[in-house]
PDB file of C-alpha atoms in Angstrom:
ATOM      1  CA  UNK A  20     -15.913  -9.591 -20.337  1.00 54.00           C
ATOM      2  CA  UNK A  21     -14.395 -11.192 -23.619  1.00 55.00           C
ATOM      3  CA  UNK A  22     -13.200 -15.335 -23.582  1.00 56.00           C
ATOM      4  CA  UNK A  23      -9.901 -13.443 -24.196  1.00 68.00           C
ATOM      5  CA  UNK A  24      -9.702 -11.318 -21.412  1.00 76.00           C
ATOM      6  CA  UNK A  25     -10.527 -14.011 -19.290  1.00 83.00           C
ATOM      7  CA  UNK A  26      -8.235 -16.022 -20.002  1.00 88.00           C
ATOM      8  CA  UNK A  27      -5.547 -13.116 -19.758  1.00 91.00           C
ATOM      9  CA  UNK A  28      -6.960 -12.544 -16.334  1.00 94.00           C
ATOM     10  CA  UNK A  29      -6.476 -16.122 -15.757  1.00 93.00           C
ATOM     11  CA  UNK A  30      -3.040 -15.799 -16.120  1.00 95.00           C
ATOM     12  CA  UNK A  31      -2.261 -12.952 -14.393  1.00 96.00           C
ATOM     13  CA  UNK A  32      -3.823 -14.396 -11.336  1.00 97.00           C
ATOM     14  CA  UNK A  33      -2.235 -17.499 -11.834  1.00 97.00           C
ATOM     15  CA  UNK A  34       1.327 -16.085 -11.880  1.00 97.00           C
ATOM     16  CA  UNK A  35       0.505 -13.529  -9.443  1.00 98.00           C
ATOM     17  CA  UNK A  36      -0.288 -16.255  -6.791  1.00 97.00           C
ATOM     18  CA  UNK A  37       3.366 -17.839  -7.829  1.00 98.00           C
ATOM     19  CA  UNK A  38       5.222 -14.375  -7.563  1.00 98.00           C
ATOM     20  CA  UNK A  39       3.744 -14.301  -3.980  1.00 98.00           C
ATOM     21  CA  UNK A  40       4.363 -17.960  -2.960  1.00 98.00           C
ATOM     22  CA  UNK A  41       8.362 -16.895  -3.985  1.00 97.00           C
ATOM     23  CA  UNK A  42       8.343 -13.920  -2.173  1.00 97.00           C
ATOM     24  CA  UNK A  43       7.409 -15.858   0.735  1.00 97.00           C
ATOM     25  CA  UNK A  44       9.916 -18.481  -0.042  1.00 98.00           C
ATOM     26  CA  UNK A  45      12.349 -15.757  -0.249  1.00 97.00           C
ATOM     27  CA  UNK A  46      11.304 -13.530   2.493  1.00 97.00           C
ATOM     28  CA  UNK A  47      11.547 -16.794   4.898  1.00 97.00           C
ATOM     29  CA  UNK A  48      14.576 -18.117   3.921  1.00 97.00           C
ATOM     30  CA  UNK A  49      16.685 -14.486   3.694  1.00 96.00           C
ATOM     31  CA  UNK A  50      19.607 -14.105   6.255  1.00 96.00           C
ATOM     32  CA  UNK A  51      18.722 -11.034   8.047  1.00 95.00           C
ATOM     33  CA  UNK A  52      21.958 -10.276   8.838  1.00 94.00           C
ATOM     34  CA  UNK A  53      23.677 -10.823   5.473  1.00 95.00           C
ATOM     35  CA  UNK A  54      20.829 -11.165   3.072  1.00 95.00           C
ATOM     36  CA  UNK A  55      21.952 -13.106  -0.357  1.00 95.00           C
ATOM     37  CA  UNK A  56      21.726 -10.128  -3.089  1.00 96.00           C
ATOM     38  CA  UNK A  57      20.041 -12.807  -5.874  1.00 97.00           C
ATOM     39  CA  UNK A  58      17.540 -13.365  -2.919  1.00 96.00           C
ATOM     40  CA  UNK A  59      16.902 -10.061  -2.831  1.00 97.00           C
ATOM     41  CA  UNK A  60      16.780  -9.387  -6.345  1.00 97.00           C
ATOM     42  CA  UNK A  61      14.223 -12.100  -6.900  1.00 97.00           C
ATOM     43  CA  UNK A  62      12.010 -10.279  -3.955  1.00 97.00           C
ATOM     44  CA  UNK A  63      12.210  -7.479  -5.974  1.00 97.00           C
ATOM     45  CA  UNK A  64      11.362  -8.491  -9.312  1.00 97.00           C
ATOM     46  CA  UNK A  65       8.336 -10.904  -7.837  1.00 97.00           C
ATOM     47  CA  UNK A  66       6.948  -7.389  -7.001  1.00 97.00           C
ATOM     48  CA  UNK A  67       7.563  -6.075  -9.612  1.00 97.00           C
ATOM     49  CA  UNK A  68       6.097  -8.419 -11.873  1.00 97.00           C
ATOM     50  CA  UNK A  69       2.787  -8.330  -9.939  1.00 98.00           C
ATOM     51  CA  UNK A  70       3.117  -4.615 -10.240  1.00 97.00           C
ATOM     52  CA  UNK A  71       3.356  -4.619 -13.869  1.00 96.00           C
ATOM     53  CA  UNK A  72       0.681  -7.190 -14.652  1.00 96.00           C
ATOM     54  CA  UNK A  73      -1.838  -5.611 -11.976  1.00 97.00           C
ATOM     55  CA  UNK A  74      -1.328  -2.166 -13.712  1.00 95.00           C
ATOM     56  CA  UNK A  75      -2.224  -3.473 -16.973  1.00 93.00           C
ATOM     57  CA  UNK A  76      -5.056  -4.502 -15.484  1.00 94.00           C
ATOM     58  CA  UNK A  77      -5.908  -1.669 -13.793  1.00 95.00           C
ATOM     59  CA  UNK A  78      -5.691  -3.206 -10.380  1.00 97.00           C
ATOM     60  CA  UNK A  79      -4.595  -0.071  -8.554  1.00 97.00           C
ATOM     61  CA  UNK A  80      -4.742  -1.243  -5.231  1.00 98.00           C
ATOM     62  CA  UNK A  81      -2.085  -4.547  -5.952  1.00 98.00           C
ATOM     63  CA  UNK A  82      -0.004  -1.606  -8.427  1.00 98.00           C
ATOM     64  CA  UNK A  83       0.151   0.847  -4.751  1.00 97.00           C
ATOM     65  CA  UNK A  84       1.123  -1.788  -2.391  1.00 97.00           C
ATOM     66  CA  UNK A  85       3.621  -3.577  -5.112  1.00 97.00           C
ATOM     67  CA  UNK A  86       5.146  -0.050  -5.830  1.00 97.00           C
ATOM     68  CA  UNK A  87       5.808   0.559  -1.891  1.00 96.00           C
ATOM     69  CA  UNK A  88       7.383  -2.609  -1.898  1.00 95.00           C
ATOM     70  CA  UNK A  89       9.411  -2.149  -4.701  1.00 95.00           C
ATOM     71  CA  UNK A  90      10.948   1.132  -3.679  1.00 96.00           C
ATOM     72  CA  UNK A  91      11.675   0.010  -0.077  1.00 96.00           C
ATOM     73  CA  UNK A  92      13.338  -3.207  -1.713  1.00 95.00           C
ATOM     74  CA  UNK A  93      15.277  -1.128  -3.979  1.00 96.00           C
ATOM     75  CA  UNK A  94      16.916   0.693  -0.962  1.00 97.00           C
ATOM     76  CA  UNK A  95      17.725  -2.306   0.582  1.00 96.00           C
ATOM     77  CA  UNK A  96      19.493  -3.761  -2.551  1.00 95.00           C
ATOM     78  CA  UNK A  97      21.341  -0.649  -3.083  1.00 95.00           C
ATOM     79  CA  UNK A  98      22.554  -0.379   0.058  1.00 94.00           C
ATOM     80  CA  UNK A  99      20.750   2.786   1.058  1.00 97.00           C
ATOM     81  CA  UNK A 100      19.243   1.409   4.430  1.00 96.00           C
ATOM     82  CA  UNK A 101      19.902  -1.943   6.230  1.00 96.00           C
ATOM     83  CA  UNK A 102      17.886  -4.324   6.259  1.00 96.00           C
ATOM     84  CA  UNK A 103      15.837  -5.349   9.183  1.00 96.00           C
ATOM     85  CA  UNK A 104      13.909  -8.368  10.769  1.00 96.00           C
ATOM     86  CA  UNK A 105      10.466  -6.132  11.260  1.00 96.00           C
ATOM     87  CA  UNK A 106      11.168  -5.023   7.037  1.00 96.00           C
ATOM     88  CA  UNK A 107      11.251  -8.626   6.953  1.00 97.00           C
ATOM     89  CA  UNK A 108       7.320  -8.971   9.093  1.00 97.00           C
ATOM     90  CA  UNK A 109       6.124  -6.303   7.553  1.00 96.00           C
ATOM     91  CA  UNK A 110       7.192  -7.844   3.473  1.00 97.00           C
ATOM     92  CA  UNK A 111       5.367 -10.702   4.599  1.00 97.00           C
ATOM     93  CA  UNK A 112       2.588  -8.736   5.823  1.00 97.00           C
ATOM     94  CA  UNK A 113       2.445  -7.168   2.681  1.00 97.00           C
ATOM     95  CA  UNK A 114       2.666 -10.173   0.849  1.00 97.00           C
ATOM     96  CA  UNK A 115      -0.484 -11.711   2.792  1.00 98.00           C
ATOM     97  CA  UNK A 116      -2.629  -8.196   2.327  1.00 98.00           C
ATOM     98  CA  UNK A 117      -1.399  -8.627  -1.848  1.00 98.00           C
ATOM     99  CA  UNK A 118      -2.368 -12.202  -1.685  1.00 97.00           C
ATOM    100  CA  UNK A 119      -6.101 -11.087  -0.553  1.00 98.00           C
ATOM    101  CA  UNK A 120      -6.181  -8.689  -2.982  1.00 98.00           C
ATOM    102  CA  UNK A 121      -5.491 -10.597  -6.003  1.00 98.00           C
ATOM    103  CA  UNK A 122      -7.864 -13.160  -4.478  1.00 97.00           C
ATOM    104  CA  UNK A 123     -10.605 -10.224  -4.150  1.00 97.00           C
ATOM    105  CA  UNK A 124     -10.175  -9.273  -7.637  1.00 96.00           C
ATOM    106  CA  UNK A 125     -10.301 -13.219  -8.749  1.00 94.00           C
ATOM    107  CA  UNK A 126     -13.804 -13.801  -7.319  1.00 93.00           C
ATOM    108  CA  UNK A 127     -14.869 -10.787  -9.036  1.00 90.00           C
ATOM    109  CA  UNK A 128     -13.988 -11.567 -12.220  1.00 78.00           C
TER     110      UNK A 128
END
């Protein structure tokens, strides 16, 4: 690998481990019941982000999860379902299974 691409790899997993420690943030601090739309729009475009980044990188595995996440979220900030404390579990489920992911692809870099 190139001193470049390292260091763009550096950065991706870098901001990848902050888009996850804000989704937790988020995810944590979200009212169930009447969830704050900016809170959900900054779920969203955490995943997003990491879904963007990892598919440069051609980190399929982070790109399927993120994408799964990103369309349930979408329903939820659009209003098409409701959402629900175990959407809630399994977001932060998600997040953890992302967050070993990037960490996978980190050591083997």
């Amino acid at each position: 690998m190139t001193f470049g691409m390292s260091q763009f790899l550096g950065v991706f997993f870098e901001e990848a481990e902050e888009h996850l420690a804000a989704l937790e943030h988020l995810l944590l601090t979200l009212d169930i019941a009447q969830p704050d739309p900016e809170a959900l729009n900054g779920i969203f475009r955490a995943a997003h982000s990491i879904k963007g980044s990892s598919g440069m990188f051609g980190f399929d595995d982070i790109t399927s999860v993120t994408h799964v996440l990103e369309t349930l979220l979408d329903k939820v900030r659009s209003g098409q379902i409701l959402l629900q404390a175990d959407m809630v579990d399994l977001l932060l489920e998600s997040r953890d299974v992302l967050l070993q992911l990037v960490a996978a692809h980190k050591h083997e870099s």
